[in-house]
Amino acid sequence: MTNSVDRHPCLSAAVNIELKDLSETRKSLVVTLDKSEVDTEHQAVVSEIAKFARLPGFRPGHAPADLVLKRFAKEVRDELKSKVVGKAYRGGLEKTKLEVANIVQVDEGTIEPGLSSAITFTIDVHPQFELPEYLGLPAQVQPVEPAEAEIDAVVEGLRQEHADFKVAARPAQKGDYVKLAYAGAVDGKPVTELAPDKQIYGKVPQTWEEVEGEQDGLIPGLGRQLAGLKAGDKKDVTITFPAGFSAVPELGGKSAVYAIEVQEVRERVLPALDAEFFKLQHVENLDALRQQVRQNLKQRKEYENRRAQRQQVGEALAARIEFPLPESLIAGETEDVLRRFMEENLRRGVPETEFEKNKKELYENARRAAVGRVKVQLLLAKIAEKEKITAEERDLDGAILREAARSNQRPEKVAKELARDRERLRSMQQAIVFDKALDFLVSKATLTTAAPKV
């Protein structure tokens, strides 16, 4: 950080500009307009308002200035501040040639006719750096041709989706579903008393549980203790809840004994690979189904490869250089990461209370992600400028269509909103440029293909 003060030639003899370094990317720009400049702006504001002012006894535009000032004092004061601040800012940038990333704060000071005005702008600027070599960045892709075992697994999964569940008179086996009742207690005290607002974890008259399923049901580990039981069987099972069990904090780290009663066992019966099943998949036979699955898997792998290449190339580019990042850009990107994370999880049904519990950790993770994003974005912006990559009209049309689909709006409505919101439009254009610059880097990357997984 430097403490130097740079004085720049004035816009006129009535304007003085001082620039201070607060950090490598933050500046304090002080623009002082003497009273003649302020008075000129004041007279212009009064004249402009007087053109449209309606005062008793006067035609519009003919009312005396003193009456206009008295009747529209607030409007004149507000407009004068806007005019003076705007003139100071434009003049300061004209002379300093700052590449502004964000205006962090504006201290207007005193802006009144008859007085000089010193306006202080705290500004974050784009860092100065030389681009590293960005052509031929390394990236590794996975083979896209599906293995026969992968196709087998998908076909089996399709059969699982259409499975029937029939009552089984035998003891439960892995993959079966068991209908049961249970009541839990911790050290002899019913779970329903420990967590009265979470009765489902304490006692239910009927529920279903998969035997030895890949994922736990409501009560962790319960499904792993049901194999070998048949309808009518009763058994006490011990469940140890993990520490920090967020669903029911009262049970975290505790062991509960659940008295269970099996009511019914149902076995999974997979459909045969016959004409009826193939019709459900919109194919004629097994060969056609496998070919369809193969194509879908290949497309998914190609999509995953494209995502992986973009991430790897961005990380490789960022690793080649270090430079200071504007704090306001990091703060804004952190908020954006948090907002998108919360929106996604709320759609998945995660309650807002969960975010509050992990607020500090969520913020720290979001900030780390934001630092990486801001760095890559600054690099991409400079590459786009050097390679003359811009957002064309067809790019913007595509972005509008995607936004309309995402927000379930008509494209024309999105376009009208963008026309009214210039900042949102600029942000969309910037995102387009970043995407195109990243695609350019991917097209010039040095690719290697990983060995097929056995």
Short mmCIF file of C-alpha atoms in Angstrom, two decimals:
data_model
loop_
_atom_site.label_atom_id
_atom_site.label_comp_id
_atom_site.label_asym_id
_atom_site.label_seq_id
_atom_site.Cartn_x
_atom_site.Cartn_y
_atom_site.Cartn_z
CA MET A 1 0.00 0.00 0.00
CA THR A 2 1.25 3.49 -0.80
CA ASN A 3 0.49 6.75 0.93
CA SER A 4 1.29 9.01 -1.97
CA VAL A 5 -0.99 11.83 -3.07
CA ASP A 6 -1.21 12.51 -6.81
CA ARG A 7 -2.38 15.93 -7.96
CA HIS A 8 -3.73 16.15 -11.46
CA PRO A 9 -4.19 19.09 -13.80
CA CYS A 10 -7.59 20.59 -13.26
CA LEU A 11 -10.59 20.44 -15.54
CA SER A 12 -10.53 24.17 -15.12
CA ALA A 13 -8.89 26.54 -12.72
CA ALA A 14 -11.96 26.04 -10.53
CA VAL A 15 -11.52 22.28 -10.06
CA ASN A 16 -8.88 20.49 -8.03
CA ILE A 17 -8.28 16.74 -7.97
CA GLU A 18 -6.37 14.65 -5.44
CA LEU A 19 -5.84 10.89 -5.63
CA LYS A 20 -4.70 8.78 -2.67
CA ASP A 21 -3.79 5.09 -2.62
CA LEU A 22 -5.69 3.30 0.15
CA SER A 23 -4.50 -0.10 -1.09
CA GLU A 24 -3.31 -1.61 -4.34
CA THR A 25 -6.88 -1.71 -5.63
CA ARG A 26 -8.65 0.97 -3.58
CA LYS A 27 -8.30 4.71 -4.15
CA SER A 28 -9.58 7.86 -2.52
CA LEU A 29 -10.46 10.43 -5.17
CA VAL A 30 -11.12 13.93 -3.82
CA VAL A 31 -12.58 16.37 -6.33
CA THR A 32 -13.00 19.97 -5.19
CA LEU A 33 -15.17 22.41 -7.15
CA ASP A 34 -14.83 26.05 -6.12
CA LYS A 35 -17.89 28.17 -5.45
CA SER A 36 -18.06 29.51 -9.00
CA GLU A 37 -18.52 25.98 -10.34
CA VAL A 38 -21.14 25.19 -7.70
CA ASP A 39 -22.96 28.47 -8.38
CA THR A 40 -23.01 27.75 -12.12
CA GLU A 41 -24.59 24.38 -11.51
CA HIS A 42 -27.05 25.92 -9.05
CA GLN A 43 -28.19 28.52 -11.55
CA ALA A 44 -28.61 25.83 -14.20
CA VAL A 45 -30.76 23.72 -11.86
CA VAL A 46 -32.98 26.64 -10.90
CA SER A 47 -33.43 27.62 -14.55
CA GLU A 48 -34.33 24.07 -15.52
CA ILE A 49 -36.91 23.70 -12.74
CA ALA A 50 -38.34 27.16 -13.49
CA LYS A 51 -39.15 26.07 -17.06
CA PHE A 52 -41.76 23.67 -15.77
CA ALA A 53 -42.67 25.23 -12.43
CA ARG A 54 -46.35 26.12 -11.98
CA LEU A 55 -46.83 29.00 -9.55
CA PRO A 56 -50.00 31.04 -9.05
CA GLY A 57 -49.96 34.19 -11.15
CA PHE A 58 -47.10 33.14 -13.42
CA ARG A 59 -46.92 31.31 -16.69
CA PRO A 60 -44.61 28.25 -16.73
CA GLY A 61 -41.07 29.45 -17.20
CA HIS A 62 -41.76 33.04 -16.09
CA ALA A 63 -41.78 32.72 -12.31
CA PRO A 64 -39.03 34.68 -10.50
CA ALA A 65 -36.02 32.63 -9.39
CA ASP A 66 -36.48 33.51 -5.72
CA LEU A 67 -40.04 32.17 -5.74
CA VAL A 68 -38.94 29.01 -7.53
CA LEU A 69 -36.22 28.53 -4.93
CA LYS A 70 -38.68 29.00 -2.08
CA ARG A 71 -41.36 26.71 -3.52
CA PHE A 72 -39.03 23.96 -4.81
CA ALA A 73 -36.21 24.18 -2.27
CA LYS A 74 -35.92 20.41 -1.75
CA GLU A 75 -36.01 19.63 -5.46
CA VAL A 76 -33.33 22.23 -6.16
CA ARG A 77 -31.16 20.97 -3.31
CA ASP A 78 -31.40 17.34 -4.40
CA GLU A 79 -30.79 18.09 -8.07
CA LEU A 80 -27.82 20.33 -7.22
CA LYS A 81 -26.19 17.53 -5.24
CA SER A 82 -26.74 15.11 -8.10
CA LYS A 83 -25.30 17.53 -10.66
CA VAL A 84 -22.24 18.48 -8.60
CA VAL A 85 -21.43 14.89 -7.61
CA GLY A 86 -21.85 13.74 -11.20
CA LYS A 87 -19.64 16.52 -12.56
CA ALA A 88 -17.00 15.85 -9.92
CA TYR A 89 -16.96 12.13 -10.68
CA ARG A 90 -16.76 12.54 -14.44
CA GLY A 91 -14.06 15.14 -14.09
CA GLY A 92 -12.06 13.00 -11.69
CA LEU A 93 -12.14 10.00 -14.02
CA GLU A 94 -11.31 12.13 -17.03
CA LYS A 95 -8.08 13.29 -15.44
CA THR A 96 -7.03 10.22 -13.45
CA LYS A 97 -7.98 7.64 -16.11
CA LEU A 98 -8.94 5.19 -13.36
CA GLU A 99 -10.33 1.81 -14.46
CA VAL A 100 -13.18 1.67 -11.97
CA ALA A 101 -14.39 -1.69 -10.71
CA ASN A 102 -16.83 -0.28 -8.13
CA ILE A 103 -17.69 2.93 -6.34
CA VAL A 104 -17.44 1.86 -2.72
CA GLN A 105 -18.56 5.09 -1.04
CA VAL A 106 -19.36 8.72 -1.85
CA ASP A 107 -18.89 11.42 0.79
CA GLU A 108 -20.67 14.49 -0.56
CA GLY A 109 -19.53 16.89 2.12
CA THR A 110 -21.35 20.23 1.92
CA ILE A 111 -22.91 21.19 -1.40
CA GLU A 112 -24.50 24.64 -1.28
CA PRO A 113 -24.42 27.71 -3.52
CA GLY A 114 -21.81 30.21 -2.50
CA LEU A 115 -19.46 27.53 -1.14
CA SER A 116 -16.80 25.33 -2.66
CA SER A 117 -17.56 21.58 -2.55
CA ALA A 118 -15.14 18.73 -1.88
CA ILE A 119 -16.54 15.33 -2.83
CA THR A 120 -14.64 12.20 -1.81
CA PHE A 121 -15.09 9.03 -3.82
CA THR A 122 -13.78 5.75 -2.42
CA ILE A 123 -13.20 3.62 -5.50
CA ASP A 124 -12.04 0.09 -6.19
CA VAL A 125 -10.05 -0.15 -9.40
CA HIS A 126 -9.08 -3.01 -11.66
CA PRO A 127 -5.63 -4.37 -10.75
CA GLN A 128 -2.78 -3.87 -13.17
CA PHE A 129 -1.06 -7.06 -14.33
CA GLU A 130 0.46 -8.67 -17.39
CA LEU A 131 -1.36 -11.68 -18.75
CA PRO A 132 0.45 -14.99 -18.35
CA GLU A 133 0.62 -17.42 -21.28
CA TYR A 134 -2.96 -18.57 -21.73
CA LEU A 135 -2.81 -20.71 -24.85
CA GLY A 136 -2.27 -24.44 -24.44
CA LEU A 137 -3.50 -24.65 -20.86
CA PRO A 138 -3.65 -28.28 -19.65
CA ALA A 139 -6.92 -30.14 -19.28
CA GLN A 140 -7.78 -33.80 -18.95
CA VAL A 141 -10.94 -35.45 -20.22
CA GLN A 142 -12.48 -38.81 -19.48
CA PRO A 143 -13.25 -41.40 -22.18
CA VAL A 144 -16.78 -40.91 -23.48
CA GLU A 145 -17.42 -44.38 -24.87
CA PRO A 146 -19.53 -46.23 -22.25
CA ALA A 147 -18.37 -49.63 -20.99
CA GLU A 148 -20.77 -52.56 -21.29
CA ALA A 149 -20.99 -52.73 -17.50
CA GLU A 150 -22.21 -49.12 -17.40
CA ILE A 151 -24.93 -49.91 -19.92
CA ASP A 152 -25.91 -53.00 -17.92
CA ALA A 153 -26.23 -50.86 -14.79
CA VAL A 154 -28.50 -48.32 -16.50
CA VAL A 155 -30.74 -51.05 -17.96
CA GLU A 156 -30.94 -52.62 -14.51
CA GLY A 157 -31.81 -49.23 -13.06
CA LEU A 158 -34.67 -48.85 -15.56
CA ARG A 159 -36.01 -52.22 -14.44
CA GLN A 160 -35.72 -51.12 -10.80
CA GLU A 161 -37.81 -48.02 -11.58
CA HIS A 162 -40.62 -50.22 -12.88
CA ALA A 163 -40.33 -52.92 -10.24
CA ASP A 164 -43.35 -54.35 -8.52
CA PHE A 165 -43.40 -55.15 -4.80
CA LYS A 166 -45.18 -58.33 -3.83
CA VAL A 167 -45.89 -59.70 -0.37
CA ALA A 168 -43.26 -62.27 0.66
CA ALA A 169 -43.92 -64.96 3.27
CA ARG A 170 -40.20 -65.46 3.84
CA PRO A 171 -37.79 -63.48 6.10
CA ALA A 172 -36.68 -60.09 4.76
CA GLN A 173 -33.64 -59.93 2.47
CA LYS A 174 -31.53 -57.09 1.12
CA GLY A 175 -33.58 -54.94 -1.27
CA ASP A 176 -36.93 -55.88 0.28
CA TYR A 177 -39.24 -53.33 1.85
CA VAL A 178 -40.54 -53.92 5.34
CA LYS A 179 -43.67 -52.36 6.79
CA LEU A 180 -43.20 -51.91 10.52
CA ALA A 181 -44.14 -50.00 13.64
CA TYR A 182 -41.58 -48.69 16.13
CA ALA A 183 -41.20 -46.85 19.41
CA GLY A 184 -37.87 -45.51 20.62
CA ALA A 185 -36.41 -44.68 24.01
CA VAL A 186 -33.11 -43.27 25.32
CA ASP A 187 -32.11 -44.61 28.74
CA GLY A 188 -35.71 -45.67 29.23
CA LYS A 189 -37.16 -42.24 28.39
CA PRO A 190 -39.37 -42.18 25.29
CA VAL A 191 -37.95 -40.28 22.33
CA THR A 192 -41.37 -38.63 21.99
CA GLU A 193 -40.67 -36.86 25.31
CA LEU A 194 -37.10 -35.92 24.39
CA ALA A 195 -38.19 -34.42 21.08
CA PRO A 196 -41.94 -33.76 21.33
CA ASP A 197 -41.98 -31.72 18.10
CA LYS A 198 -40.41 -34.61 16.14
CA GLN A 199 -42.84 -37.43 16.93
CA ILE A 200 -41.93 -39.31 13.75
CA TYR A 201 -38.51 -40.07 15.24
CA GLY A 202 -40.06 -41.40 18.41
CA LYS A 203 -43.08 -43.53 17.61
CA VAL A 204 -45.03 -44.44 14.48
CA PRO A 205 -47.78 -47.04 13.98
CA GLN A 206 -46.74 -47.79 10.40
CA THR A 207 -43.90 -46.96 8.01
CA TRP A 208 -41.79 -48.55 5.28
CA GLU A 209 -38.06 -49.19 5.39
CA GLU A 210 -35.74 -50.66 2.75
CA VAL A 211 -33.63 -53.55 3.97
CA GLU A 212 -29.91 -52.75 3.74
CA GLY A 213 -30.53 -49.96 1.25
CA GLU A 214 -27.71 -47.80 -0.08
CA GLN A 215 -29.12 -44.77 1.73
CA ASP A 216 -30.43 -44.52 5.26
CA GLY A 217 -34.10 -43.89 5.84
CA LEU A 218 -35.44 -41.51 8.44
CA ILE A 219 -33.68 -43.27 11.32
CA PRO A 220 -30.02 -43.88 10.47
CA GLY A 221 -29.03 -47.55 10.40
CA LEU A 222 -32.50 -48.97 10.96
CA GLY A 223 -32.69 -50.64 7.56
CA ARG A 224 -29.44 -52.49 8.22
CA GLN A 225 -31.02 -54.34 11.16
CA LEU A 226 -34.11 -55.73 9.42
CA ALA A 227 -32.67 -58.62 7.40
CA GLY A 228 -33.96 -62.03 8.60
CA LEU A 229 -37.16 -60.67 10.13
CA LYS A 230 -40.59 -61.76 8.89
CA ALA A 231 -44.16 -60.58 9.38
CA GLY A 232 -45.17 -60.77 13.04
CA ASP A 233 -41.61 -60.64 14.40
CA LYS A 234 -40.75 -58.25 17.23
CA LYS A 235 -37.27 -57.06 18.03
CA ASP A 236 -35.41 -54.38 19.96
CA VAL A 237 -32.68 -52.69 17.93
CA THR A 238 -30.13 -50.13 19.07
CA ILE A 239 -29.60 -47.01 16.95
CA THR A 240 -26.67 -44.69 17.64
CA PHE A 241 -27.33 -41.24 16.22
CA PRO A 242 -24.32 -39.35 14.84
CA ALA A 243 -23.02 -36.39 16.80
CA GLY A 244 -24.56 -33.18 15.52
CA PHE A 245 -27.64 -34.97 14.14
CA SER A 246 -29.25 -31.83 12.69
CA ALA A 247 -32.71 -33.31 12.11
CA VAL A 248 -33.16 -33.88 15.86
CA PRO A 249 -30.36 -32.22 17.85
CA GLU A 250 -31.71 -33.80 21.08
CA LEU A 251 -30.68 -37.22 19.73
CA GLY A 252 -27.22 -36.25 18.48
CA GLY A 253 -24.55 -38.62 19.82
CA LYS A 254 -27.09 -40.67 21.80
CA SER A 255 -28.04 -44.36 21.55
CA ALA A 256 -31.74 -45.19 21.37
CA VAL A 257 -33.44 -48.57 21.67
CA TYR A 258 -36.30 -49.03 19.21
CA ALA A 259 -38.92 -51.70 19.79
CA ILE A 260 -40.01 -52.72 16.30
CA GLU A 261 -42.82 -54.95 15.06
CA VAL A 262 -42.72 -56.21 11.49
CA GLN A 263 -46.14 -56.05 9.82
CA GLU A 264 -45.29 -57.09 6.28
CA VAL A 265 -42.39 -57.96 3.98
CA ARG A 266 -42.47 -57.12 0.29
CA GLU A 267 -39.93 -58.32 -2.26
CA ARG A 268 -38.88 -56.34 -5.30
CA VAL A 269 -39.90 -58.10 -8.52
CA LEU A 270 -38.20 -56.71 -11.62
CA PRO A 271 -40.09 -56.62 -14.92
CA ALA A 272 -38.99 -59.00 -17.64
CA LEU A 273 -37.10 -57.64 -20.64
CA ASP A 274 -40.08 -58.19 -22.90
CA ALA A 275 -42.17 -56.31 -25.47
CA GLU A 276 -44.20 -54.56 -22.76
CA PHE A 277 -41.08 -53.26 -21.02
CA PHE A 278 -39.48 -52.14 -24.31
CA LYS A 279 -42.67 -50.26 -25.18
CA LEU A 280 -42.37 -48.28 -21.94
CA GLN A 281 -38.85 -47.26 -23.05
CA HIS A 282 -40.04 -46.38 -26.57
CA VAL A 283 -37.78 -48.97 -28.25
CA GLU A 284 -38.43 -52.21 -30.11
CA ASN A 285 -35.99 -54.61 -28.47
CA LEU A 286 -33.04 -55.00 -26.11
CA ASP A 287 -30.45 -54.04 -28.74
CA ALA A 288 -32.29 -50.79 -29.43
CA LEU A 289 -32.57 -50.10 -25.69
CA ARG A 290 -28.86 -50.65 -25.16
CA GLN A 291 -28.05 -48.39 -28.11
CA GLN A 292 -30.28 -45.67 -26.67
CA VAL A 293 -28.63 -46.01 -23.28
CA ARG A 294 -25.18 -45.94 -24.90
CA GLN A 295 -25.98 -42.68 -26.71
CA ASN A 296 -27.41 -41.04 -23.60
CA LEU A 297 -24.38 -42.04 -21.52
CA LYS A 298 -22.03 -40.73 -24.19
CA GLN A 299 -23.82 -37.38 -24.34
CA ARG A 300 -23.72 -37.09 -20.56
CA LYS A 301 -20.00 -37.87 -20.48
CA GLU A 302 -19.35 -35.31 -23.21
CA TYR A 303 -21.27 -32.70 -21.23
CA GLU A 304 -19.34 -33.56 -18.06
CA ASN A 305 -16.09 -33.32 -20.00
CA ARG A 306 -16.98 -29.84 -21.24
CA ARG A 307 -17.73 -28.71 -17.69
CA ALA A 308 -14.52 -30.28 -16.41
CA GLN A 309 -12.43 -28.67 -19.15
CA ARG A 310 -13.82 -25.21 -18.36
CA GLN A 311 -13.08 -25.67 -14.66
CA GLN A 312 -9.59 -27.08 -15.22
CA VAL A 313 -8.62 -24.38 -17.71
CA GLY A 314 -9.85 -21.63 -15.38
CA GLU A 315 -7.92 -23.09 -12.45
CA ALA A 316 -4.77 -23.56 -14.55
CA LEU A 317 -4.96 -19.95 -15.74
CA ALA A 318 -5.43 -18.59 -12.21
CA ALA A 319 -2.50 -20.65 -10.93
CA ARG A 320 -0.12 -18.92 -13.35
CA ILE A 321 -0.33 -15.46 -11.81
CA GLU A 322 -0.99 -13.64 -8.55
CA PHE A 323 -2.36 -10.12 -8.31
CA PRO A 324 -4.45 -8.11 -5.81
CA LEU A 325 -8.23 -8.38 -6.05
CA PRO A 326 -10.70 -5.53 -5.44
CA GLU A 327 -12.43 -6.20 -2.13
CA SER A 328 -15.81 -4.92 -3.32
CA LEU A 329 -15.82 -7.40 -6.21
CA ILE A 330 -15.10 -10.23 -3.77
CA ALA A 331 -17.88 -9.04 -1.45
CA GLY A 332 -20.40 -8.85 -4.29
CA GLU A 333 -19.45 -12.27 -5.65
CA THR A 334 -19.64 -13.76 -2.13
CA GLU A 335 -23.22 -12.52 -1.80
CA ASP A 336 -24.06 -13.97 -5.21
CA VAL A 337 -22.59 -17.38 -4.31
CA LEU A 338 -24.53 -17.44 -1.03
CA ARG A 339 -27.77 -16.36 -2.71
CA ARG A 340 -27.58 -19.07 -5.37
CA PHE A 341 -26.63 -21.70 -2.79
CA MET A 342 -29.61 -20.79 -0.60
CA GLU A 343 -32.05 -20.66 -3.52
CA GLU A 344 -30.96 -24.09 -4.70
CA ASN A 345 -31.24 -25.65 -1.24
CA LEU A 346 -34.59 -24.00 -0.50
CA ARG A 347 -35.92 -25.56 -3.69
CA ARG A 348 -34.70 -28.92 -2.36
CA GLY A 349 -36.65 -28.37 0.85
CA VAL A 350 -33.80 -27.43 3.21
CA PRO A 351 -35.25 -25.16 5.95
CA GLU A 352 -33.83 -21.67 6.42
CA THR A 353 -32.92 -22.52 10.00
CA GLU A 354 -30.19 -24.84 8.68
CA PHE A 355 -28.41 -21.90 7.03
CA GLU A 356 -28.40 -19.94 10.27
CA LYS A 357 -26.77 -22.83 12.13
CA ASN A 358 -23.86 -22.94 9.67
CA LYS A 359 -23.77 -19.23 8.84
CA LYS A 360 -20.07 -18.69 9.50
CA GLU A 361 -18.92 -21.79 7.63
CA LEU A 362 -21.21 -21.02 4.68
CA TYR A 363 -19.84 -17.49 4.44
CA GLU A 364 -16.22 -18.62 4.59
CA ASN A 365 -16.81 -21.23 1.88
CA ALA A 366 -18.65 -18.71 -0.28
CA ARG A 367 -15.85 -16.17 0.10
CA ARG A 368 -13.21 -18.71 -0.92
CA ALA A 369 -15.22 -19.54 -4.01
CA ALA A 370 -15.74 -15.84 -4.72
CA VAL A 371 -12.01 -15.08 -4.57
CA GLY A 372 -11.36 -17.73 -7.23
CA ARG A 373 -14.21 -16.51 -9.41
CA VAL A 374 -13.20 -12.85 -9.26
CA LYS A 375 -9.61 -13.69 -10.15
CA VAL A 376 -10.64 -15.79 -13.16
CA GLN A 377 -13.17 -13.16 -14.27
CA LEU A 378 -10.54 -10.41 -14.24
CA LEU A 379 -8.21 -12.62 -16.28
CA LEU A 380 -10.98 -13.52 -18.73
CA ALA A 381 -11.93 -9.86 -19.15
CA LYS A 382 -8.36 -8.99 -20.10
CA ILE A 383 -8.09 -11.97 -22.47
CA ALA A 384 -11.42 -11.00 -24.07
CA GLU A 385 -10.12 -7.48 -24.64
CA LYS A 386 -6.89 -8.75 -26.17
CA GLU A 387 -8.64 -11.33 -28.38
CA LYS A 388 -11.45 -8.90 -29.26
CA ILE A 389 -14.14 -11.20 -27.83
CA THR A 390 -17.46 -9.37 -27.45
CA ALA A 391 -21.12 -10.07 -26.72
CA GLU A 392 -22.93 -10.10 -30.07
CA GLU A 393 -26.66 -9.58 -30.53
CA ARG A 394 -27.23 -13.30 -31.15
CA ASP A 395 -25.40 -14.09 -27.88
CA LEU A 396 -27.71 -11.74 -26.00
CA ASP A 397 -30.78 -13.26 -27.68
CA GLY A 398 -29.68 -16.70 -26.52
CA ALA A 399 -29.09 -15.45 -22.97
CA ILE A 400 -32.57 -13.87 -22.92
CA LEU A 401 -34.16 -17.15 -24.04
CA ARG A 402 -32.31 -19.08 -21.31
CA GLU A 403 -33.30 -16.55 -18.65
CA ALA A 404 -36.92 -16.67 -19.84
CA ALA A 405 -36.93 -20.47 -19.56
CA ARG A 406 -35.27 -20.37 -16.12
CA SER A 407 -37.68 -17.78 -14.72
CA ASN A 408 -40.74 -19.09 -16.59
CA GLN A 409 -41.32 -15.76 -18.34
CA ARG A 410 -41.91 -14.74 -21.93
CA PRO A 411 -38.69 -13.68 -23.72
CA GLU A 412 -40.27 -10.34 -24.67
CA LYS A 413 -40.88 -9.56 -21.00
CA VAL A 414 -37.26 -10.36 -20.09
CA ALA A 415 -36.03 -8.17 -22.95
CA LYS A 416 -38.18 -5.24 -21.77
CA GLU A 417 -36.92 -5.62 -18.21
CA LEU A 418 -33.33 -5.56 -19.46
CA ALA A 419 -34.02 -2.43 -21.49
CA ARG A 420 -35.14 -0.69 -18.28
CA ASP A 421 -32.35 -2.11 -16.10
CA ARG A 422 -29.07 -1.10 -17.70
CA GLU A 423 -26.99 -2.56 -14.89
CA ARG A 424 -28.62 -5.98 -15.28
CA LEU A 425 -28.08 -5.80 -19.04
CA ARG A 426 -24.42 -4.92 -18.55
CA SER A 427 -24.04 -7.84 -16.13
CA MET A 428 -25.59 -10.24 -18.66
CA GLN A 429 -23.30 -8.96 -21.43
CA GLN A 430 -20.30 -9.36 -19.14
CA ALA A 431 -21.28 -12.95 -18.31
CA ILE A 432 -21.54 -13.69 -22.03
CA VAL A 433 -18.04 -12.34 -22.61
CA PHE A 434 -16.65 -14.44 -19.75
CA ASP A 435 -18.28 -17.59 -21.16
CA LYS A 436 -16.98 -16.93 -24.67
CA ALA A 437 -13.48 -16.19 -23.40
CA LEU A 438 -13.48 -19.42 -21.38
CA ASP A 439 -14.71 -21.37 -24.41
CA PHE A 440 -11.88 -19.81 -26.40
CA LEU A 441 -9.33 -21.01 -23.84
CA VAL A 442 -10.83 -24.51 -23.92
CA SER A 443 -10.57 -24.55 -27.71
CA LYS A 444 -6.86 -23.74 -27.41
CA ALA A 445 -6.14 -26.05 -24.45
CA THR A 446 -3.75 -29.01 -24.49
CA LEU A 447 -6.02 -31.99 -23.85
CA THR A 448 -5.13 -35.41 -22.56
CA THR A 449 -7.52 -38.33 -22.19
CA ALA A 450 -7.52 -40.31 -18.97
CA ALA A 451 -7.18 -44.09 -19.09
CA PRO A 452 -10.52 -45.93 -19.05
CA LYS A 453 -11.68 -46.94 -15.59
CA VAL A 454 -11.56 -50.66 -15.06
#
